[in-house]
Each structure stands twice: as C-alpha cells, then as structure tokens.
C-alpha cells in the first residue's frame, strides 16, 4: 500500500464516521424520546423537506455530476416522468423509467448534434 | 438473525412471520429500487474512477457511507484536492439529513427489544430508498414484521448498489458520456417519483416547501443550505399542518 492509497483510506474512513455520526445521534436521541406523536411528525417533515431540497438542487442547479446537462433537458424528462406516473395510477417504476428514457434520448440527441 | 417466532403480532390480524416479512422486503426491493441504486451507483463508480480512487475504495465508500449525495461530494472534493478536514465537513453536511430521517423512522420500532449493536447496525442502513419505503409501509405493518422487512429490502438494495459501484468503476471511460449522465439523472428522477407518491398532507407540504427553498438557499451556503432548508421548510410545513388539523378539529372535545 503506498502513501496515496493510505491517505485515501483515511479520507474514506473519516467520511464514513462523519456520516454515521448523524445516524448514531438519531438512534440515541430516538431511544430517549418520549413516544410523542407530534415530535416524530415534525422530524418526518424536516426529513422530507431536506430530501426535497436535495433532489430539487440536484435537478435545478447546474453543478456536480449533472452540470453538463442543460436545465431544460432535465425538466422535460422529469415532466414526462410525472405525466406517465399519474397516467399509470401513480406507478413509481413507470414514471422513473419514462423520465430516464426521455433524458437518455435527449442527451443522446444533443451528443450526436455535437459530434 | 430470526431465531424465534414473534410472541404476539401486536397490531395485526395479518399473521405474517418475520421470515415471510423478510422475503417480502427483499421482493419489494428486487425491481425498481435495487435497479435505481444499481444504476446510480454505477454513475458513482465511474465518477470515483475519474477522481483517481480504486475499485475497493469505491465499494467500501458505498457500503460505509450508503448515501449517494455524500459519496459524490467526497469524490468530487477528492478530485479537486480539497483538504481532509474540508472533505469531512462537506460529507457530513451533505449527510446531516440522516439525523431527522432516523428520528422519523425509529418511533415505529418502539418496543423493539434488541441488543444495542443491532440498533447501531440498523442505523447504518438508513438511507433514502428503504427509508421512504418504510415510511409508507411501516404504519400498516405489525411490529414484528418491520425490522425483517427492512432488512430484506436493504440487503437487496445494498447488493445492487455494490455491484453497480464495481461495474461503474470497471466501465468508467468505456461507457458513453450520455449514458453516464443518464445513470446519474436516474436517482433524482426516481426520488422525485417516490415523493410524488406521498399522500399525507404534512409530507406533501414539507416536500413542496423544501423543493422551493432548497435551491434558493444554495446561494447562501453550499454546505449548510440543505440542512437549514429542512429545518425551515419542515418546521413551516409541520406548523401549517398542525394549524389545519386544529381548524378541522375545532369545536370537537
């Protein structure tokens, strides 16, 4: 194992700890929590809001791995996905597949235009 | 892990054994959920290789962090040569969502008498896909079925994710760029559909507020925009739901 390899393992190990810390904290707090309906409803709201914010950011903002894809492509694909989702009686798989295929088709089309 | 049958099936007239619940969970995962994790982790795997980390690093990262946004942040920060402290902080902020997620799901396990290390192990398996599934299915499930169901579901997802990471790492550079992009797009698209299926009023409002505020707060802080979004939007949605609840219940004892 060389030095870079070791420091990479260190980064990974610390990242894992930095992640697990939140889960650990959750389990510890929850086991001391009174079985209070309102409190856990609030936590569910916070969790949903965090996740929605995260997903919206992944889709809307031109950053990270999806930076190369124009916003309009992502929105069109997602729109088609939602339409199929509701047409097929709220079927998650159908909606996801439709969004994925639309996005793949648009991206491929752009790629071929460039080439 | 399942060494005896449940003494009493608390809430259920459905007499499902843990082993059956375990298989049910595995079967529910064996489809779109595992496929999405497989595909999006393929995206992660190929990204990881571009950042110069080997296949073992990548697979251990998937198993250990078990949350795509944090994993992506880690390899992206590695690629730009960020200091280790900054990486830890970035990953931690990206994964702070696991705190409210754990707090929201654990009350369903009240009365779960088990060794502390099993609770710790359960905590490691809290991640978006099984969590969202559990939040939808746990209420209608008997106490004794929940953990086996979750375990079965998680094991299939994790297996798919690890194979995906390995395959993505191996195929990096071979996969055409449009396909890599599409694989990465798959996970936000899947989550958007999962969220579109949420029916409870409080959840719907929290999702809508979060989706609106999340990208806005990004300009304020890249790392802490999302956790703060959760706190603001989630609390607002909760308060609004509570207000409507009281309004509807007015006059009743």
mmCIF file of C-alpha atoms in Angstrom:
data_model
loop_
_atom_site.group_PDB
_atom_site.id
_atom_site.type_symbol
_atom_site.label_atom_id
_atom_site.label_comp_id
_atom_site.label_asym_id
_atom_site.label_seq_id
_atom_site.Cartn_x
_atom_site.Cartn_y
_atom_site.Cartn_z
ATOM 1 C CA UNK A 1 0.000 0.000 0.000
ATOM 2 C CA UNK A 2 1.510 3.320 -0.990
ATOM 3 C CA UNK A 3 1.072 6.679 0.663
ATOM 4 C CA UNK A 4 -1.719 7.957 -1.571
ATOM 5 C CA UNK A 5 -3.611 4.747 -1.005
ATOM 6 C CA UNK A 6 -3.308 5.133 2.761
ATOM 7 C CA UNK A 7 -4.447 8.741 2.753
ATOM 8 C CA UNK A 8 -7.394 7.798 0.552
ATOM 9 C CA UNK A 9 -8.447 5.141 3.058
ATOM 10 C CA UNK A 10 -8.137 7.769 5.766
ATOM 11 C CA UNK A 11 -10.401 10.171 3.848
ATOM 12 C CA UNK A 12 -12.941 7.390 3.284
ATOM 13 C CA UNK A 13 -12.829 6.292 6.911
ATOM 14 C CA UNK A 14 -13.338 9.833 8.185
ATOM 15 C CA UNK A 15 -16.161 10.419 5.696
ATOM 16 C CA UNK A 16 -17.866 7.243 6.890
ATOM 17 C CA UNK A 17 -17.561 8.398 10.505
ATOM 18 C CA UNK A 18 -18.810 11.889 9.633
ATOM 19 C CA UNK A 19 -21.855 10.246 8.052
ATOM 20 C CA UNK A 20 -22.514 7.626 10.697
ATOM 21 C CA UNK A 21 -22.396 10.300 13.395
ATOM 22 C CA UNK A 22 -25.828 11.575 12.280
ATOM 23 C CA UNK A 23 -27.408 8.132 12.232
ATOM 24 C CA UNK A 24 -25.882 7.315 15.617
ATOM 25 C CA UNK A 25 -27.170 10.578 17.065
ATOM 26 C CA UNK A 26 -30.621 9.791 15.662
ATOM 27 C CA UNK A 27 -30.759 6.336 17.242
ATOM 28 C CA UNK A 28 -29.510 7.631 20.604
ATOM 29 C CA UNK A 29 -31.938 10.570 20.718
ATOM 30 C CA UNK A 30 -34.842 8.458 19.476
ATOM 31 C CA UNK A 31 -34.346 5.867 22.197
ATOM 32 C CA UNK A 32 -34.609 8.638 24.792
ATOM 33 C CA UNK A 33 -37.519 10.284 23.040
ATOM 34 C CA UNK A 34 -40.945 10.187 24.566
ATOM 35 C CA UNK A 35 -43.425 8.395 22.343
ATOM 36 C CA UNK A 36 -44.724 11.771 21.289
ATOM 37 C CA UNK A 37 -46.591 11.801 18.009
ATOM 38 C CA UNK A 38 -46.037 15.489 17.313
ATOM 39 C CA UNK A 39 -42.273 15.279 17.677
ATOM 40 C CA UNK A 40 -41.810 12.430 15.246
ATOM 41 C CA UNK A 41 -44.246 14.079 12.823
ATOM 42 C CA UNK A 42 -42.052 17.169 12.943
ATOM 43 C CA UNK A 43 -38.936 15.085 12.263
ATOM 44 C CA UNK A 44 -40.639 13.454 9.298
ATOM 45 C CA UNK A 45 -41.461 16.924 7.916
ATOM 46 C CA UNK A 46 -37.858 18.059 8.353
ATOM 47 C CA UNK A 47 -36.592 14.892 6.675
ATOM 48 C CA UNK A 48 -38.985 15.266 3.750
ATOM 49 C CA UNK A 49 -38.019 18.929 3.313
ATOM 50 C CA UNK A 50 -34.308 18.091 3.367
ATOM 51 C CA UNK A 51 -34.752 15.375 0.768
ATOM 52 C CA UNK A 52 -36.944 17.509 -1.464
ATOM 53 C CA UNK A 53 -34.404 20.332 -1.242
ATOM 54 C CA UNK A 54 -31.622 17.937 -2.121
ATOM 55 C CA UNK A 55 -33.408 16.431 -5.111
ATOM 56 C CA UNK A 56 -34.527 19.859 -6.353
ATOM 57 C CA UNK A 57 -30.956 21.080 -6.097
ATOM 58 C CA UNK A 58 -29.621 18.055 -7.983
ATOM 59 C CA UNK A 59 -32.074 18.738 -10.778
ATOM 60 C CA UNK A 60 -32.261 22.527 -10.957
ATOM 61 C CA UNK A 61 -28.739 23.762 -10.198
ATOM 62 C CA UNK A 62 -26.047 23.281 -12.826
ATOM 63 C CA UNK A 63 -23.478 21.740 -10.516
ATOM 64 C CA UNK A 64 -21.810 18.476 -9.703
ATOM 65 C CA UNK A 65 -22.074 15.448 -11.914
ATOM 66 C CA UNK A 66 -25.134 16.671 -13.805
ATOM 67 C CA UNK A 67 -23.548 20.058 -14.569
ATOM 68 C CA UNK A 68 -23.160 19.145 -18.243
ATOM 69 C CA UNK A 69 -26.879 18.614 -18.750
ATOM 70 C CA UNK A 70 -28.955 21.713 -19.581
ATOM 71 C CA UNK A 71 -31.788 22.504 -17.162
ATOM 72 C CA UNK A 72 -34.440 22.250 -19.868
ATOM 73 C CA UNK A 73 -33.456 18.631 -20.637
ATOM 74 C CA UNK A 74 -33.842 17.627 -17.012
ATOM 75 C CA UNK A 75 -37.168 19.441 -16.653
ATOM 76 C CA UNK A 76 -38.640 17.948 -19.838
ATOM 77 C CA UNK A 77 -37.578 14.437 -18.826
ATOM 78 C CA UNK A 78 -38.975 14.904 -15.325
ATOM 79 C CA UNK A 79 -42.211 16.333 -16.747
ATOM 80 C CA UNK A 80 -42.695 13.307 -18.989
ATOM 81 C CA UNK A 81 -41.940 11.105 -15.994
ATOM 82 C CA UNK A 82 -44.603 12.817 -13.884
ATOM 83 C CA UNK A 83 -47.211 12.563 -16.660
ATOM 84 C CA UNK A 84 -46.569 8.823 -17.025
ATOM 85 C CA UNK A 85 -46.515 8.432 -13.228
ATOM 86 C CA UNK A 86 -50.029 9.855 -12.901
ATOM 87 C CA UNK A 87 -51.339 8.145 -16.050
ATOM 88 C CA UNK A 88 -50.270 4.726 -14.778
ATOM 89 C CA UNK A 89 -52.049 5.167 -11.439
ATOM 90 C CA UNK A 90 -49.097 6.594 -9.525
ATOM 91 C CA UNK A 91 -46.671 3.918 -10.590
ATOM 92 C CA UNK A 92 -43.173 4.875 -9.388
ATOM 93 C CA UNK A 93 -41.386 2.434 -11.684
ATOM 94 C CA UNK A 94 -43.223 3.573 -14.804
ATOM 95 C CA UNK A 95 -42.602 7.238 -14.002
ATOM 96 C CA UNK A 96 -38.923 6.671 -13.301
ATOM 97 C CA UNK A 97 -38.440 4.612 -16.452
ATOM 98 C CA UNK A 98 -40.176 7.274 -18.566
ATOM 99 C CA UNK A 99 -38.059 10.076 -17.080
ATOM 100 C CA UNK A 100 -34.862 8.068 -17.529
ATOM 101 C CA UNK A 101 -35.569 7.092 -21.128
ATOM 102 C CA UNK A 102 -36.613 10.635 -22.086
ATOM 103 C CA UNK A 103 -33.476 12.059 -20.528
ATOM 104 C CA UNK A 104 -31.280 9.450 -22.198
ATOM 105 C CA UNK A 105 -32.904 10.179 -25.572
ATOM 106 C CA UNK A 106 -32.483 13.958 -25.265
ATOM 107 C CA UNK A 107 -28.893 13.666 -24.034
ATOM 108 C CA UNK A 108 -28.000 11.235 -26.809
ATOM 109 C CA UNK A 109 -29.574 13.566 -29.361
ATOM 110 C CA UNK A 110 -27.500 16.515 -28.115
ATOM 111 C CA UNK A 111 -24.385 14.374 -28.107
ATOM 112 C CA UNK A 112 -24.946 13.379 -31.721
ATOM 113 C CA UNK A 113 -25.544 17.002 -32.739
ATOM 114 C CA UNK A 114 -22.173 17.922 -31.259
ATOM 115 C CA UNK A 115 -20.317 15.038 -32.846
ATOM 116 C CA UNK B 1 -30.958 -13.351 12.851
ATOM 117 C CA UNK B 2 -34.513 -14.538 13.186
ATOM 118 C CA UNK B 3 -34.238 -17.226 15.804
ATOM 119 C CA UNK B 4 -37.770 -17.442 17.067
ATOM 120 C CA UNK B 5 -41.274 -16.633 16.086
ATOM 121 C CA UNK B 6 -42.896 -13.476 17.432
ATOM 122 C CA UNK B 7 -44.826 -13.976 20.659
ATOM 123 C CA UNK B 8 -47.626 -11.658 19.725
ATOM 124 C CA UNK B 9 -48.403 -9.943 16.486
ATOM 125 C CA UNK B 10 -49.183 -6.605 18.078
ATOM 126 C CA UNK B 11 -51.238 -4.571 15.662
ATOM 127 C CA UNK B 12 -52.005 -7.232 13.133
ATOM 128 C CA UNK B 13 -54.718 -9.584 12.242
ATOM 129 C CA UNK B 14 -52.342 -10.479 9.450
ATOM 130 C CA UNK B 15 -50.185 -13.238 10.864
ATOM 131 C CA UNK B 16 -47.039 -12.710 8.892
ATOM 132 C CA UNK B 17 -43.917 -14.391 10.208
ATOM 133 C CA UNK B 18 -40.624 -12.468 10.281
ATOM 134 C CA UNK B 19 -39.140 -14.765 7.667
ATOM 135 C CA UNK B 20 -42.070 -14.004 5.376
ATOM 136 C CA UNK B 21 -41.700 -10.262 6.034
ATOM 137 C CA UNK B 22 -38.002 -10.605 5.240
ATOM 138 C CA UNK B 23 -38.774 -12.173 1.875
ATOM 139 C CA UNK B 24 -41.493 -9.613 1.211
ATOM 140 C CA UNK B 25 -38.969 -6.825 1.794
ATOM 141 C CA UNK B 26 -36.438 -8.469 -0.467
ATOM 142 C CA UNK B 27 -39.076 -8.916 -3.172
ATOM 143 C CA UNK B 28 -40.230 -5.291 -2.926
ATOM 144 C CA UNK B 29 -36.639 -4.135 -3.372
ATOM 145 C CA UNK B 30 -35.972 -6.510 -6.242
ATOM 146 C CA UNK B 31 -37.223 -4.262 -9.002
ATOM 147 C CA UNK B 32 -37.074 -0.531 -9.472
ATOM 148 C CA UNK B 33 -35.496 0.285 -6.060
ATOM 149 C CA UNK B 34 -32.491 -2.029 -6.485
ATOM 150 C CA UNK B 35 -32.238 -1.179 -10.174
ATOM 151 C CA UNK B 36 -32.097 2.550 -9.443
ATOM 152 C CA UNK B 37 -29.465 2.054 -6.770
ATOM 153 C CA UNK B 38 -27.506 -0.240 -9.068
ATOM 154 C CA UNK B 39 -27.598 2.293 -11.889
ATOM 155 C CA UNK B 40 -26.910 5.397 -9.831
ATOM 156 C CA UNK B 41 -24.027 3.681 -8.047
ATOM 157 C CA UNK B 42 -22.679 2.823 -11.492
ATOM 158 C CA UNK B 43 -22.619 6.565 -12.042
ATOM 159 C CA UNK B 44 -20.828 6.976 -8.722
ATOM 160 C CA UNK B 45 -18.347 4.204 -9.560
ATOM 161 C CA UNK B 46 -17.309 5.795 -12.805
ATOM 162 C CA UNK B 47 -17.087 9.224 -11.172
ATOM 163 C CA UNK B 48 -14.934 7.670 -8.441
ATOM 164 C CA UNK B 49 -12.511 6.291 -11.006
ATOM 165 C CA UNK B 50 -12.223 9.679 -12.679
ATOM 166 C CA UNK B 51 -11.238 11.052 -9.259
ATOM 167 C CA UNK B 52 -8.442 8.509 -9.098
ATOM 168 C CA UNK B 53 -9.730 6.159 -6.415
ATOM 169 C CA UNK B 54 -9.526 2.404 -6.893
ATOM 170 C CA UNK B 55 -12.403 -0.065 -7.030
ATOM 171 C CA UNK B 56 -12.037 -1.176 -3.388
ATOM 172 C CA UNK B 57 -12.139 2.412 -2.184
ATOM 173 C CA UNK B 58 -15.297 2.927 -4.203
ATOM 174 C CA UNK B 59 -17.110 -0.200 -2.996
ATOM 175 C CA UNK B 60 -16.169 0.436 0.650
ATOM 176 C CA UNK B 61 -17.410 4.020 0.256
ATOM 177 C CA UNK B 62 -20.779 2.770 -0.983
ATOM 178 C CA UNK B 63 -21.062 0.282 1.880
ATOM 179 C CA UNK B 64 -19.802 2.695 4.532
ATOM 180 C CA UNK B 65 -21.445 5.991 3.599
ATOM 181 C CA UNK B 66 -24.526 4.434 1.987
ATOM 182 C CA UNK B 67 -25.900 7.733 0.732
ATOM 183 C CA UNK B 68 -25.233 8.915 -2.804
ATOM 184 C CA UNK B 69 -25.040 12.723 -2.323
ATOM 185 C CA UNK B 70 -22.360 12.417 0.362
ATOM 186 C CA UNK B 71 -20.413 9.903 -1.730
ATOM 187 C CA UNK B 72 -20.481 12.176 -4.772
ATOM 188 C CA UNK B 73 -19.311 15.123 -2.694
ATOM 189 C CA UNK B 74 -16.466 13.048 -1.319
ATOM 190 C CA UNK B 75 -15.102 12.035 -4.721
ATOM 191 C CA UNK B 76 -15.651 15.485 -6.193
ATOM 192 C CA UNK B 77 -13.729 17.121 -3.359
ATOM 193 C CA UNK B 78 -11.015 14.467 -3.673
ATOM 194 C CA UNK B 79 -10.748 15.280 -7.369
ATOM 195 C CA UNK B 80 -10.072 18.963 -6.701
ATOM 196 C CA UNK B 81 -7.607 18.085 -3.936
ATOM 197 C CA UNK B 82 -9.556 19.525 -1.012
ATOM 198 C CA UNK B 83 -8.001 19.114 2.462
ATOM 199 C CA UNK B 84 -9.269 16.179 4.501
ATOM 200 C CA UNK B 85 -10.987 18.388 7.060
ATOM 201 C CA UNK B 86 -12.978 20.159 4.345
ATOM 202 C CA UNK B 87 -13.984 16.812 2.843
ATOM 203 C CA UNK B 88 -15.197 15.533 6.208
ATOM 204 C CA UNK B 89 -17.204 18.711 6.753
ATOM 205 C CA UNK B 90 -18.676 18.621 3.246
ATOM 206 C CA UNK B 91 -19.685 14.965 3.506
ATOM 207 C CA UNK B 92 -21.081 15.484 6.990
ATOM 208 C CA UNK B 93 -23.223 18.429 5.886
ATOM 209 C CA UNK B 94 -24.471 16.510 2.859
ATOM 210 C CA UNK B 95 -25.490 13.641 5.112
ATOM 211 C CA UNK B 96 -26.969 15.601 8.015
ATOM 212 C CA UNK B 97 -30.369 14.511 6.646
ATOM 213 C CA UNK B 98 -29.762 11.114 8.270
ATOM 214 C CA UNK B 99 -30.490 12.659 11.681
ATOM 215 C CA UNK B 100 -34.132 13.677 11.054
ATOM 216 C CA UNK B 101 -34.604 10.577 8.890
ATOM 217 C CA UNK B 102 -33.511 8.305 11.745
ATOM 218 C CA UNK B 103 -35.639 10.253 14.225
ATOM 219 C CA UNK B 104 -38.700 9.929 12.000
ATOM 220 C CA UNK B 105 -38.431 6.187 11.450
ATOM 221 C CA UNK B 106 -37.293 4.948 14.876
ATOM 222 C CA UNK B 107 -40.624 5.586 16.685
ATOM 223 C CA UNK B 108 -42.111 2.826 14.524
ATOM 224 C CA UNK B 109 -39.734 0.454 16.271
ATOM 225 C CA UNK B 110 -40.985 1.238 19.781
ATOM 226 C CA UNK B 111 -40.800 -1.823 21.918
ATOM 227 C CA UNK B 112 -38.084 -3.266 19.723
ATOM 228 C CA UNK B 113 -36.143 -5.151 22.370
ATOM 229 C CA UNK B 114 -32.770 -5.962 20.995
ATOM 230 C CA UNK B 115 -29.055 -5.701 21.575
ATOM 231 C CA UNK B 116 -27.543 -2.233 21.212
ATOM 232 C CA UNK B 117 -25.256 -3.360 18.401
ATOM 233 C CA UNK B 118 -28.283 -4.362 16.335
ATOM 234 C CA UNK B 119 -29.710 -0.875 16.739
ATOM 235 C CA UNK B 120 -26.365 0.563 15.679
ATOM 236 C CA UNK B 121 -26.374 -1.748 12.670
ATOM 237 C CA UNK B 122 -29.938 -0.755 11.788
ATOM 238 C CA UNK B 123 -28.880 2.911 11.886
ATOM 239 C CA UNK B 124 -26.231 2.246 9.244
ATOM 240 C CA UNK B 125 -28.929 1.002 6.873
ATOM 241 C CA UNK B 126 -30.986 4.176 6.990
ATOM 242 C CA UNK B 127 -30.808 5.707 3.553
ATOM 243 C CA UNK B 128 -33.300 7.310 1.241
ATOM 244 C CA UNK B 129 -34.805 4.422 -0.741
ATOM 245 C CA UNK B 130 -35.580 1.964 2.101
ATOM 246 C CA UNK B 131 -36.466 4.862 4.396
ATOM 247 C CA UNK B 132 -39.102 6.251 2.030
ATOM 248 C CA UNK B 133 -40.473 2.737 1.501
ATOM 249 C CA UNK B 134 -40.556 2.100 5.250
ATOM 250 C CA UNK B 135 -42.333 5.367 5.983
ATOM 251 C CA UNK B 136 -45.056 4.307 3.567
ATOM 252 C CA UNK B 137 -45.340 0.665 4.645
ATOM 253 C CA UNK B 138 -44.494 0.589 8.367
ATOM 254 C CA UNK B 139 -47.782 2.065 9.652
ATOM 255 C CA UNK B 140 -49.818 -0.819 8.202
ATOM 256 C CA UNK B 141 -47.305 -3.409 9.326
ATOM 257 C CA UNK B 142 -47.155 -5.368 12.588
ATOM 258 C CA UNK B 143 -44.277 -4.529 14.913
ATOM 259 C CA UNK B 144 -42.594 -7.908 14.475
ATOM 260 C CA UNK B 145 -42.537 -7.591 10.688
ATOM 261 C CA UNK B 146 -40.895 -4.187 10.386
ATOM 262 C CA UNK B 147 -37.243 -4.992 11.037
ATOM 263 C CA UNK B 148 -37.227 -8.196 8.961
ATOM 264 C CA UNK B 149 -38.945 -6.367 6.117
ATOM 265 C CA UNK B 150 -36.435 -3.507 6.308
ATOM 266 C CA UNK B 151 -33.512 -5.923 6.465
ATOM 267 C CA UNK B 152 -34.639 -7.886 3.428
ATOM 268 C CA UNK B 153 -35.271 -4.699 1.483
ATOM 269 C CA UNK B 154 -31.903 -3.199 2.447
ATOM 270 C CA UNK B 155 -29.817 -6.253 1.668
ATOM 271 C CA UNK B 156 -31.135 -6.427 -1.895
ATOM 272 C CA UNK B 157 -30.610 -2.666 -2.377
ATOM 273 C CA UNK B 158 -27.101 -2.751 -0.915
ATOM 274 C CA UNK B 159 -26.097 -5.742 -3.021
ATOM 275 C CA UNK B 160 -27.334 -4.000 -6.157
ATOM 276 C CA UNK B 161 -25.543 -0.806 -5.143
ATOM 277 C CA UNK B 162 -22.216 -2.549 -4.527
ATOM 278 C CA UNK B 163 -22.349 -4.459 -7.805
ATOM 279 C CA UNK B 164 -23.251 -1.185 -9.514
ATOM 280 C CA UNK B 165 -20.293 0.616 -7.937
ATOM 281 C CA UNK B 166 -17.918 -2.127 -9.028
ATOM 282 C CA UNK B 167 -19.320 -2.264 -12.545
ATOM 283 C CA UNK B 168 -19.352 1.522 -12.914
ATOM 284 C CA UNK B 169 -15.747 1.705 -11.779
ATOM 285 C CA UNK B 170 -14.723 -1.040 -14.207
ATOM 286 C CA UNK B 171 -16.580 0.509 -17.121
ATOM 287 C CA UNK B 172 -15.541 4.135 -16.488
ATOM 288 C CA UNK B 173 -14.373 5.681 -19.708
ATOM 289 C CA UNK B 174 -15.913 2.809 -21.653
ATOM 290 C CA UNK B 175 -19.456 3.969 -21.032
ATOM 291 C CA UNK B 176 -20.520 6.689 -23.432
ATOM 292 C CA UNK B 177 -20.949 10.080 -21.760
ATOM 293 C CA UNK B 178 -24.719 10.348 -22.431
ATOM 294 C CA UNK B 179 -25.277 7.035 -20.652
ATOM 295 C CA UNK B 180 -23.215 8.071 -17.613
ATOM 296 C CA UNK B 181 -25.200 11.304 -17.388
ATOM 297 C CA UNK B 182 -28.485 9.405 -17.679
ATOM 298 C CA UNK B 183 -27.453 6.970 -14.940
ATOM 299 C CA UNK B 184 -26.711 9.886 -12.634
ATOM 300 C CA UNK B 185 -30.024 11.509 -13.549
ATOM 301 C CA UNK B 186 -31.844 8.285 -12.661
ATOM 302 C CA UNK B 187 -31.619 8.718 -8.904
ATOM 303 C CA UNK B 188 -33.099 12.244 -8.587
ATOM 304 C CA UNK B 189 -35.790 11.191 -11.080
ATOM 305 C CA UNK B 190 -36.644 8.107 -9.007
ATOM 306 C CA UNK B 191 -36.773 10.121 -5.783
ATOM 307 C CA UNK B 192 -38.997 12.706 -7.427
ATOM 308 C CA UNK B 193 -41.446 9.902 -8.348
ATOM 309 C CA UNK B 194 -41.260 8.376 -4.862
ATOM 310 C CA UNK B 195 -42.077 11.779 -3.383
ATOM 311 C CA UNK B 196 -44.886 12.334 -5.873
ATOM 312 C CA UNK B 197 -46.468 9.237 -4.327
ATOM 313 C CA UNK B 198 -46.557 10.734 -0.815
ATOM 314 C CA UNK B 199 -50.171 11.321 0.192
ATOM 315 C CA UNK B 200 -50.138 12.688 3.762
ATOM 316 C CA UNK B 201 -50.814 16.415 3.840
ATOM 317 C CA UNK B 202 -47.867 17.306 6.113
ATOM 318 C CA UNK B 203 -45.462 15.312 3.951
ATOM 319 C CA UNK B 204 -46.700 16.892 0.720
ATOM 320 C CA UNK B 205 -46.344 20.405 2.154
ATOM 321 C CA UNK B 206 -42.871 19.669 3.538
ATOM 322 C CA UNK B 207 -41.774 18.322 0.164
ATOM 323 C CA UNK B 208 -43.145 21.331 -1.718
ATOM 324 C CA UNK B 209 -41.560 23.852 0.675
ATOM 325 C CA UNK B 210 -38.253 22.003 0.666
ATOM 326 C CA UNK B 211 -38.139 21.868 -3.133
ATOM 327 C CA UNK B 212 -38.767 25.627 -3.287
ATOM 328 C CA UNK B 213 -36.345 26.702 -0.550
ATOM 329 C CA UNK B 214 -33.558 24.173 -1.199
ATOM 330 C CA UNK B 215 -32.188 25.624 -4.446
ATOM 331 C CA UNK B 216 -32.714 29.181 -3.134
ATOM 332 C CA UNK B 217 -30.610 28.664 -0.015
ATOM 333 C CA UNK B 218 -27.854 27.094 -2.084
ATOM 334 C CA UNK B 219 -26.672 30.621 -2.931
ATOM 335 C CA UNK B 220 -26.370 31.355 0.786
ATOM 336 C CA UNK B 221 -24.349 28.298 1.791
ATOM 337 C CA UNK B 222 -23.364 25.383 -0.419
ATOM 338 C CA UNK B 223 -22.796 23.028 2.524
ATOM 339 C CA UNK B 224 -25.419 24.087 5.018
ATOM 340 C CA UNK B 225 -28.149 25.252 2.645
ATOM 341 C CA UNK B 226 -29.794 21.824 2.634
ATOM 342 C CA UNK B 227 -29.867 21.129 6.402
ATOM 343 C CA UNK B 228 -31.180 24.640 7.041
ATOM 344 C CA UNK B 229 -33.763 24.115 4.297
ATOM 345 C CA UNK B 230 -35.002 21.060 6.165
ATOM 346 C CA UNK B 231 -35.279 22.934 9.420
ATOM 347 C CA UNK B 232 -37.088 25.946 7.930
ATOM 348 C CA UNK B 233 -39.325 24.259 5.371
ATOM 349 C CA UNK B 234 -40.002 21.228 7.553
ATOM 350 C CA UNK B 235 -40.972 23.298 10.585
ATOM 351 C CA UNK B 236 -43.146 25.563 8.452
ATOM 352 C CA UNK B 237 -44.965 22.597 6.899
ATOM 353 C CA UNK B 238 -45.386 20.970 10.297
ATOM 354 C CA UNK B 239 -46.815 24.153 11.816
ATOM 355 C CA UNK B 240 -49.155 24.667 8.878
ATOM 356 C CA UNK B 241 -50.360 21.070 9.066
ATOM 357 C CA UNK B 242 -50.920 21.425 12.789
ATOM 358 C CA UNK B 243 -52.897 24.622 12.233
ATOM 359 C CA UNK B 244 -55.135 22.965 9.625
ATOM 360 C CA UNK B 245 -55.565 19.979 11.923
ATOM 361 C CA UNK B 246 -56.730 22.233 14.739
ATOM 362 C CA UNK B 247 -59.006 24.173 12.441
ATOM 363 C CA UNK B 248 -60.643 20.967 11.262
ATOM 364 C CA UNK B 249 -60.986 19.679 14.809
ATOM 365 C CA UNK B 250 -62.393 22.934 16.202
ATOM 366 C CA UNK B 251 -65.416 22.525 18.408
ATOM 367 C CA UNK B 252 -64.655 18.860 18.966
ATOM 368 C CA UNK B 253 -63.756 17.798 22.504
#
